[in-house]
Coordinates of C-alpha atoms and ligand atoms in Angstrom, one line a residue:
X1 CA -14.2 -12.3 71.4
X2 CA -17.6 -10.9 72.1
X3 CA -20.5 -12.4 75.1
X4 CA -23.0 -14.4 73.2
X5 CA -25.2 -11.3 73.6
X6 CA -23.3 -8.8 72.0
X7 CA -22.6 -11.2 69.1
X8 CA -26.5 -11.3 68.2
X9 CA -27.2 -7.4 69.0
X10 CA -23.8 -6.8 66.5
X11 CA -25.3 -9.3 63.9
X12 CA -29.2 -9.2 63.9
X13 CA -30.5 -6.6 61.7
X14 CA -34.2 -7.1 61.3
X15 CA -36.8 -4.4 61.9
X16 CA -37.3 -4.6 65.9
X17 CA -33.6 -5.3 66.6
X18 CA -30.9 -2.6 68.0
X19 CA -28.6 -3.0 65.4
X20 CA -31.3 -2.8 62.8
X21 CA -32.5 0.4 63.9
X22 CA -28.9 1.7 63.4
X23 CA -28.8 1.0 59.8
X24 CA -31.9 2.0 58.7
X25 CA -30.6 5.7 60.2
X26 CA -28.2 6.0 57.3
X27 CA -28.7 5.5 53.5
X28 CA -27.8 2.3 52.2
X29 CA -27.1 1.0 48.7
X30 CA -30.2 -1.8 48.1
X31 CA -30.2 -2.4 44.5
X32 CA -27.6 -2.1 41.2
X33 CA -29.2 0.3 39.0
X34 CA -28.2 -2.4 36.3
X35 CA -31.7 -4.4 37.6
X36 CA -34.1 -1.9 38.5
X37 CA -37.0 -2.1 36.2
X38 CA -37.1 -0.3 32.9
X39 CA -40.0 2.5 33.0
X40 CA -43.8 0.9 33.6
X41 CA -41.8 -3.0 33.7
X42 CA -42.9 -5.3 36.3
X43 CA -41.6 -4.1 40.2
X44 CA -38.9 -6.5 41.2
X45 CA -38.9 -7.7 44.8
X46 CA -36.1 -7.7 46.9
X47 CA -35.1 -8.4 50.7
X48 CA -33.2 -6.2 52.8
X49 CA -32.4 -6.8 56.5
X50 CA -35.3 -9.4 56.7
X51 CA -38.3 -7.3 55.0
X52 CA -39.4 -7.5 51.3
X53 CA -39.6 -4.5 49.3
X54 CA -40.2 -4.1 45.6
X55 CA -38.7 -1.6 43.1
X56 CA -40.3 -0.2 40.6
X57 CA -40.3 2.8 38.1
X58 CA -43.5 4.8 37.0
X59 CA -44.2 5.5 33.4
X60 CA -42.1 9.0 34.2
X61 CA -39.2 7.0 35.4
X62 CA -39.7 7.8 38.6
X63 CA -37.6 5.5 40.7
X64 CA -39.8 3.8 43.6
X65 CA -39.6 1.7 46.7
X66 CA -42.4 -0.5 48.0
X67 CA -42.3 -2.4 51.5
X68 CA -44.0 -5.5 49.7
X69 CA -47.4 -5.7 52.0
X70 CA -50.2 -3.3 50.9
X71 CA -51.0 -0.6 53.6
X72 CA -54.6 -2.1 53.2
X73 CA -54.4 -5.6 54.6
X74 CA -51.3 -7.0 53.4
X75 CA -51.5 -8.4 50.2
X76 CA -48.2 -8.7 48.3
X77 CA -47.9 -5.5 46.0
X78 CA -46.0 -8.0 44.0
X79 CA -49.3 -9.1 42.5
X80 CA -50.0 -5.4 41.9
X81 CA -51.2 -4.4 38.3
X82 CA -48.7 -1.5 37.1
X83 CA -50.7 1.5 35.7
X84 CA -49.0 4.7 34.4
X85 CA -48.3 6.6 37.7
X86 CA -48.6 3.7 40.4
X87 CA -48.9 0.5 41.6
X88 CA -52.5 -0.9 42.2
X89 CA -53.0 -3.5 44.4
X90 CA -55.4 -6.4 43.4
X91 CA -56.9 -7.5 46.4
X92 CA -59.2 -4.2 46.8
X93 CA -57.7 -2.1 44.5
X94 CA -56.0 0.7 46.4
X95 CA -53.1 2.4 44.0
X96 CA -50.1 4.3 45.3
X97 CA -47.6 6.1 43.4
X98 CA -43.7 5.8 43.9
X99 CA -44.1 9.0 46.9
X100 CA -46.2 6.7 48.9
X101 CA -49.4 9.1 48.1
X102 CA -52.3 7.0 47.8
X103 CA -54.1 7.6 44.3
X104 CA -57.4 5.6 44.8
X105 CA -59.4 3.2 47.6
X106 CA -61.9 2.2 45.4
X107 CA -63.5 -0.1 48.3
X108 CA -64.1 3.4 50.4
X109 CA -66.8 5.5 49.9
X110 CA -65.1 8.7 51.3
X111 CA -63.1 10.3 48.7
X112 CA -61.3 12.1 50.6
X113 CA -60.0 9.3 53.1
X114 CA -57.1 8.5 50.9
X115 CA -55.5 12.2 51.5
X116 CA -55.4 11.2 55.5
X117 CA -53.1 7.8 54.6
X118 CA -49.9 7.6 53.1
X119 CA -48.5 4.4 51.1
X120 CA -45.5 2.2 52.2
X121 CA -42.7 3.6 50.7
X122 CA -39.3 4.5 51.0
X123 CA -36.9 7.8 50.1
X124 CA -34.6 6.7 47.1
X125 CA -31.8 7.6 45.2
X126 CA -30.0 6.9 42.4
X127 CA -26.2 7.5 42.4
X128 CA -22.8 5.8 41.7
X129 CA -24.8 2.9 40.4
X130 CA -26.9 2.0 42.9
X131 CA -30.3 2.6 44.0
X132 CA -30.3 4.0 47.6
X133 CA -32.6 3.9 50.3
X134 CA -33.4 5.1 53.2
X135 CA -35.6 2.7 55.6
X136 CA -35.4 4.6 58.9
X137 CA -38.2 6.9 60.9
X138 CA -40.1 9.0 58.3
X139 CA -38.8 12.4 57.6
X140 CA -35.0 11.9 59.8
X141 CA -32.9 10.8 56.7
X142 CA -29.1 12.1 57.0
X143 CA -28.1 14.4 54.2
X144 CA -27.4 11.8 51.4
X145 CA -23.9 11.1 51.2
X146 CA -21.6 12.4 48.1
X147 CA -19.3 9.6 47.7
X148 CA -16.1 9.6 44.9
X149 CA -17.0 7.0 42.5
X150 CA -20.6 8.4 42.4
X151 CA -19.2 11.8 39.8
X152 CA -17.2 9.5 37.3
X153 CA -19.9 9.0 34.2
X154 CA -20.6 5.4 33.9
X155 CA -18.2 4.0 31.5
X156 CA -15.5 4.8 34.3
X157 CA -17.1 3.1 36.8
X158 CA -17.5 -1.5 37.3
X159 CA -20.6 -2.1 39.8
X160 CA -20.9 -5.5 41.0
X161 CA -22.2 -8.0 43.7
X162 CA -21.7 -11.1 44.8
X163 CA -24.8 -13.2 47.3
X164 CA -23.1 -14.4 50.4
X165 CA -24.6 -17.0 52.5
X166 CA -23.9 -15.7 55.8
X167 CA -24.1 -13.1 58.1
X168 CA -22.7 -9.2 57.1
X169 CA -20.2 -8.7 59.9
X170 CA -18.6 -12.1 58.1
X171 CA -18.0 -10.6 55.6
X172 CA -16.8 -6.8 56.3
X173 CA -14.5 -8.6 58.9
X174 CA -12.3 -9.6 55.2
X175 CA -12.1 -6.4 54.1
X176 CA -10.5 -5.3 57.2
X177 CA -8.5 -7.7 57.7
X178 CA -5.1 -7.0 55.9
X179 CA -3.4 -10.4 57.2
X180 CA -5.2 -13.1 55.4
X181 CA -4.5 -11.3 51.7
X182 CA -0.9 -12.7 51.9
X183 CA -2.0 -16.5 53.4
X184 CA -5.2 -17.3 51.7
X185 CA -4.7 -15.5 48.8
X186 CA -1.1 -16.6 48.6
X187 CA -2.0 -18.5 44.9
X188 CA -3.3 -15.6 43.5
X189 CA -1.2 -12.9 44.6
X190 CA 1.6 -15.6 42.9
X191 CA -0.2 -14.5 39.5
X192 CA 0.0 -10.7 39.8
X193 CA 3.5 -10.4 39.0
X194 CA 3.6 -8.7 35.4
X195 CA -0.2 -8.4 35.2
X196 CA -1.4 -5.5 33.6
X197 CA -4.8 -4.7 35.5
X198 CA -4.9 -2.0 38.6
X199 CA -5.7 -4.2 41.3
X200 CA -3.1 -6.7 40.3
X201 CA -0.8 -4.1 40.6
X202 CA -1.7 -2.9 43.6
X203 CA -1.9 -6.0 45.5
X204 CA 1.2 -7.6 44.5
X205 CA 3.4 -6.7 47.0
X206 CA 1.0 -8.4 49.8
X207 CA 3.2 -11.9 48.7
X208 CA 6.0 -11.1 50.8
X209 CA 5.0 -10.3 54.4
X210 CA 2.3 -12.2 56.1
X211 CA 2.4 -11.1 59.4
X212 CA 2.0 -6.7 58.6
X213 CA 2.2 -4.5 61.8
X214 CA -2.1 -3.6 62.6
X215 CA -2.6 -0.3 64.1
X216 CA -6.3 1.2 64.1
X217 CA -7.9 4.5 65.5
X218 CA -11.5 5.4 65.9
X219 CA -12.8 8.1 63.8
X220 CA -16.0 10.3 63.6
X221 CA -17.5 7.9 60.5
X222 CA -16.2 4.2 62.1
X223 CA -12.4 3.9 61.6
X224 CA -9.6 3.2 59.7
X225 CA -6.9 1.3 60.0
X226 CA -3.2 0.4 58.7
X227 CA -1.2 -2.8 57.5
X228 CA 2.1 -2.3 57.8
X229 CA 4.7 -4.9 55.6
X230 CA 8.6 -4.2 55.4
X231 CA 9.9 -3.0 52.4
X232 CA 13.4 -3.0 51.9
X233 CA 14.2 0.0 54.1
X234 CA 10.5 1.4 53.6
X235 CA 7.3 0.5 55.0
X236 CA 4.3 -0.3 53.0
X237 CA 1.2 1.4 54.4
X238 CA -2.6 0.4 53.1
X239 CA -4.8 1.7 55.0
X240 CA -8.2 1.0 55.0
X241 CA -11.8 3.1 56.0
X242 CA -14.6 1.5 57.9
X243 CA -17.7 3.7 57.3
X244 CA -20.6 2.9 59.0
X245 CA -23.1 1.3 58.9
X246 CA -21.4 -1.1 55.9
X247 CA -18.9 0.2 54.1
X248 CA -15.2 -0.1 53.3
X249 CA -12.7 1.9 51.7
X250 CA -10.1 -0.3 49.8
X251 CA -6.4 0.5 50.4
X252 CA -6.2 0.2 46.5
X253 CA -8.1 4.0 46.7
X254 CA -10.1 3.1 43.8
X255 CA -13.3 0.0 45.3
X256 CA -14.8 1.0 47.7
X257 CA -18.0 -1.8 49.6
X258 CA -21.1 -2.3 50.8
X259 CA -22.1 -4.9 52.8
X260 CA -25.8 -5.3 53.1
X261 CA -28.0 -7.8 54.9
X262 CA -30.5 -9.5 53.0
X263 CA -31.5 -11.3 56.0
X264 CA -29.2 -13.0 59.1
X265 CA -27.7 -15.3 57.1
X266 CA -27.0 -13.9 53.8
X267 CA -25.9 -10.5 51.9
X268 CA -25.2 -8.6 49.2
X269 CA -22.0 -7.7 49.0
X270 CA -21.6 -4.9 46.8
X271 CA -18.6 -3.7 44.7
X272 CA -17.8 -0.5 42.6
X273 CA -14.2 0.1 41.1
X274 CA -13.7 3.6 39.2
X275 CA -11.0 5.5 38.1
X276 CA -11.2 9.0 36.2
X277 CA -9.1 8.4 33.4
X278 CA -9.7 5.1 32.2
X279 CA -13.5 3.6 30.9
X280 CA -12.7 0.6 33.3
X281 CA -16.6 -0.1 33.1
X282 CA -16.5 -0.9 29.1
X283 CA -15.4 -4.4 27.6
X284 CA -13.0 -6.1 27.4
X285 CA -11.4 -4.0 30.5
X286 CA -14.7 -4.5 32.9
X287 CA -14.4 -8.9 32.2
X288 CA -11.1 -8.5 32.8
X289 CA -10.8 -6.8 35.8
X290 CA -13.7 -9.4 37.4
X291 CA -12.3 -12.4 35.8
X292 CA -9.6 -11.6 38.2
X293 CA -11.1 -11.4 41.5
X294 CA -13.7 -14.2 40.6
X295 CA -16.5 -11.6 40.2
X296 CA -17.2 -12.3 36.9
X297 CA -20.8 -13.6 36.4
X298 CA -19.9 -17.1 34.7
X299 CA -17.3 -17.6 38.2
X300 CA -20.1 -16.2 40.5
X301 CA -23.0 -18.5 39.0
X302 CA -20.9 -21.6 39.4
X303 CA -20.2 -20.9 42.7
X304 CA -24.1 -20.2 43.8
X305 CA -23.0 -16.4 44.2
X306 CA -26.0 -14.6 42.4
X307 CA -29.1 -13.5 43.2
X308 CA -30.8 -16.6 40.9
X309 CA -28.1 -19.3 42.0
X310 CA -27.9 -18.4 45.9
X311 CA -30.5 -20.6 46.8
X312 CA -29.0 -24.1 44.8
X313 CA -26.8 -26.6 45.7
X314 CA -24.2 -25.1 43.9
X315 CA -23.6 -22.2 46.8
X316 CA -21.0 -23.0 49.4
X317 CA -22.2 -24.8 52.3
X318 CA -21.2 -28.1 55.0
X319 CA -23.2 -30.3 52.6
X320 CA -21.1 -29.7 49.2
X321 CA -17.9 -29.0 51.2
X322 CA -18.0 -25.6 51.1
X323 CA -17.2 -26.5 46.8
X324 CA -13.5 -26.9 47.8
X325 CA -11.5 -28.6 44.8
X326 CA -9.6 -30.7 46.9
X327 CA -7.8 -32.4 44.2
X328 CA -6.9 -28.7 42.7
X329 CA -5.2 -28.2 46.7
X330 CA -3.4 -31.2 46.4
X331 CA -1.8 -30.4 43.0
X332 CA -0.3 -27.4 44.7
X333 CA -3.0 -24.6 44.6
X334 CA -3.1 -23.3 48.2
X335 CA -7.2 -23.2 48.4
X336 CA -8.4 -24.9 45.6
X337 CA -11.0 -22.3 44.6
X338 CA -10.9 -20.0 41.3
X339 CA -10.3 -16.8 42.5
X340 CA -10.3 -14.3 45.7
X341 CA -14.2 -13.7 46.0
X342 CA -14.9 -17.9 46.3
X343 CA -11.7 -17.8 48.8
X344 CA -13.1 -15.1 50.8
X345 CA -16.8 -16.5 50.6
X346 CA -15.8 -20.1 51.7
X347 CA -14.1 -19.1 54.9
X348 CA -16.6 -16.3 55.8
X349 CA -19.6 -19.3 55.1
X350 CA -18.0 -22.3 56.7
X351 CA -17.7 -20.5 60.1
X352 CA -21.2 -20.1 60.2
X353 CA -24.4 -18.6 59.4
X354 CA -23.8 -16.1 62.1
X355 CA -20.6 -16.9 63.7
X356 CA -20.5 -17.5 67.6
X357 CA -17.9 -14.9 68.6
X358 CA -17.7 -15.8 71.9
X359 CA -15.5 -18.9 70.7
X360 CA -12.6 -17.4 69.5
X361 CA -9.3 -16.5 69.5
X362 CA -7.7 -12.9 68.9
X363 CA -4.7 -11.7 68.3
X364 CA -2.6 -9.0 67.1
X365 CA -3.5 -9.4 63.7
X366 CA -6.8 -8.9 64.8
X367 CA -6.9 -5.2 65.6
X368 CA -9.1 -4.1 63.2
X369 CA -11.6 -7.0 63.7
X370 CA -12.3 -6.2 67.5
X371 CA -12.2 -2.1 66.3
X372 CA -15.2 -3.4 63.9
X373 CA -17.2 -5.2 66.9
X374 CA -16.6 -1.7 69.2
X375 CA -18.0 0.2 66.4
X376 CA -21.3 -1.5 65.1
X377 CA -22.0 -2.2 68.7
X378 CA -21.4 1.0 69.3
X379 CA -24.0 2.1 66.9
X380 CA -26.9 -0.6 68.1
X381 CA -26.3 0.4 71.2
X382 CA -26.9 4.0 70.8
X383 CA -29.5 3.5 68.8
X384 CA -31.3 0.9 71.5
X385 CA -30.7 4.0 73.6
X386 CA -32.1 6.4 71.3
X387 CA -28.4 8.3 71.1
X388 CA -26.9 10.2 68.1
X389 CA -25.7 7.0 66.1
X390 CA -21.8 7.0 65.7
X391 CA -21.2 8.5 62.2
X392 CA -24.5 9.1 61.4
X393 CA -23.5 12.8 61.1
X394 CA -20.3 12.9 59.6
X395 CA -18.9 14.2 56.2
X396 CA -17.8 10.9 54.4
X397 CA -17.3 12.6 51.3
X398 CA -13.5 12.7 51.6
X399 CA -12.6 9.4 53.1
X400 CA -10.5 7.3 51.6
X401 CA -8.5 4.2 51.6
X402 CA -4.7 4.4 50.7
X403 CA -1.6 2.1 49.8
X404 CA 2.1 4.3 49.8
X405 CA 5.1 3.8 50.6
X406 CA 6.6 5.7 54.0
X407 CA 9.6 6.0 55.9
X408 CA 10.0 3.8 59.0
X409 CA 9.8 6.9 60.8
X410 CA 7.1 8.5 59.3
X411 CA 3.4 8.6 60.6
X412 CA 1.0 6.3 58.8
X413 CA -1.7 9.1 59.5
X414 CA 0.2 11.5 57.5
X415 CA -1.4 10.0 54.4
X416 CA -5.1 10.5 55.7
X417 CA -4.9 14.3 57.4
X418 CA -8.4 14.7 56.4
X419 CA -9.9 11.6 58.3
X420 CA -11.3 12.8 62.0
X421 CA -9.8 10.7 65.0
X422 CA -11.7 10.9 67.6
X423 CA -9.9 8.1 70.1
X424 CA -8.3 8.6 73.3
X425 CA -4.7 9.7 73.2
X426 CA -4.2 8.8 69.6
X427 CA -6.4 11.8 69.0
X428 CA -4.7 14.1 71.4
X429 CA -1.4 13.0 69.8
X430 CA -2.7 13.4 66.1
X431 CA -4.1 17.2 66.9
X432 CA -0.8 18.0 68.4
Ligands
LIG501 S1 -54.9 -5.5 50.7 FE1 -54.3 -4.1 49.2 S2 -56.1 -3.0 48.7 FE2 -56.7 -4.4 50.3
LIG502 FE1 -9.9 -11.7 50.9

């Protein structure tokens, strides 16, 4: 349960907001390299946190991010005519290139008054998939992050997203969240049994214990946390990473997320799968593998969960019923929705656009939820305060999520001796 306060400081993320100002400290996935614009194409606009930005690529290929509104007076840059080395804006004509250097201001006599400005735009990168971007205070970005799936050549690697109508902290609360796999998942964890994909695999034993032991400890990049389920005279352990500002680690140790706003009341939620061996990210294997989860695009279109659907009637919401199939629910399917991603979307949506925390009910399952709310309040708080933002500095490069077997007496935090605890007496116990 959080004050009505803390609720909208943990869940606003626009540009004068606490919380906002946190995020745009670290770098943050903001497009799938799959739709950023072919050399010299048209910029494509996107939101991120409430502000419009457009992406674009110069005739090099130089990969480019523009806050939409010209430096001049505002005119959307989306209107801008695309020349070979920048984007020239038609309302007077200024051009700036993909570095933010401004290239002409036709409109001022001074020729040298365009090497005093410098355009609206943003530090990228392009990695693992995604283009990255740094939004924050010119000049501080964090040393760009080297994460796992981001050395695998494409082929081994699915990328994905699915447009959620609601708030972020909605939706990282599911991925952190062990107890709900077994109960609202419960039909299609019924279908994993002798199905040959990875994540079916590694998710099947979640059936047969719905109420896992939570433990969670605070770490130098967010947390992580375990689920805990009986097995025979063994445990099951998944643990899971939160990394901040956004991220997850799955417990399956090959998906990892990002969460990221679009605005208050909607994201992007952002999925990569790889795995070394196997070209996971060629067909049929990559249909397969989505078709699954319900993040195939055919699934995610009918259910209003892409980027050109999001906005129709077919996207969950009170009017349609959240697209329940209540007659599929009464035939014996336990939700009545295709897969996992529309099961995970419809709870997250239907308890609101940003849910009021302070009407709710913890528990023990809950662990991991009221670690989440510590740590991203945590991190607008500090950076309301102007404080080194929690994880801002860490090495993330080797944190992981993981699912293993252990003794009953054996530490879960055996299995993560790399990840930093930093909490109370956990810590002191774990350094012993
Ligand atoms: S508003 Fe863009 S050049 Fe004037
Ligand atoms: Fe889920």
């Amino acid at each position: 349960m959080l004050s009505r306060q803390d609720n909208e400081m943990m869940c606003r993320t626009g540009p004068d907001t606490p919380m906002g100002a946190a995020m745009r400290r670290f770098w943050i996935p903001v497009l799938q390299l799959s739709e950023m614009p072919a050399a010299g194409a048209d910029p494509r606009p996107l939101q991120v946190m409430g502000e419009n930005f457009l992406a674009w690529r110069d005739q090099q290929g130089r990969a480019g991010l523009f806050a939409e509104a010209c430096l001049h007076r505002g005119a959307s840059m989306a209107l801008a005519r695309v020349e070979d080395d920048g984007l020239r804006c038609v309302y007077h004509g200024w051009k700036f290139g993909v570095d933010g250097t401004v290239l002409d201001t036709p409109n001022v006599a001074d020729p040298r008054f365009k090497e005093r400005i410098k355009g609206r735009t943003y530090p990228v990168r392009e990695a693992g998939g995604f283009l990255w971007a740094y939004l924050g205070p010119r000049g501080e970005e964090p040393e760009f992050p080297r994460l796992p799936f981001m050395d695998v050549p494409q082929a081994h690697r699915i990328n994905t997203y699915a447009v959620v109508n609601c708030n972020y902290v909605q939706v990282i609360e599911g991925l952190v969240d062990s107890s709900h796999l077994t109960v609202l998942h419960a039909s299609g964890l019924s279908k994993t049994n002798g199905v040959e994909l990875d994540f079916a695999k590694n998710v099947s034993h979640m059936q047969f214990d719905a109420s896992p032991a939570i433990e969670a400890d605070e770490t130098d990049f967010g947390f992580h946390y375990v689920a805990m389920r009986q097995m025979g005279d063994k445990r099951m352990a998944r643990i899971a990473s939160f990394i901040a500002p956004c991220f997850v680690a799955n417990p399956n140790g090959d998906l990892w997320f990002a969460v990221v706003p679009v605005n208050d009341e909607r994201c992007n939620f952002f999925h990569v799968w790889w795995n070394a061996k196997k070209e996971i990210g060629l067909e049929p294997m990559r249909t397969q593998q989505l078709a699954f989860v319900g993040l195939d695009e055919p699934t995610l279109a009918k259910y209003g969960m892409t980027r050109d659907t999001c906005d129709s009637d077919l996207a969950p919401s009170w009017k349609n019923g959240y697209r329940q199939d209540k007659a599929q629910q009464r035939a014996g399917h336990f939700t009545g929705y295709d897969s996992f991603t529309q099961e995970d979307a419809a709870c997250s949506i239907s308890s609101g656009g940003i849910r009021d925390r302070s009407q709710e009910l913890l528990s023990t399952a809950d662990v991991a939820i009221s670690r989440l709310y510590r740590t991203l309040l945590a991190c607008a708080k500090a950076a309301r305060e102007g404080r080194q933002i929690p994880g801002l500095k860490a090495d993330v490069g080797g944190v992981v999520g993981v699912s293993a077997p252990i003794a009953l007496d054996q530490d879960w935090r055996t299995l993560v001796p790399q990840h930093k605890i930093v909490s109370g007496a956990r810590a002191a116990e774990h350094r012993q």
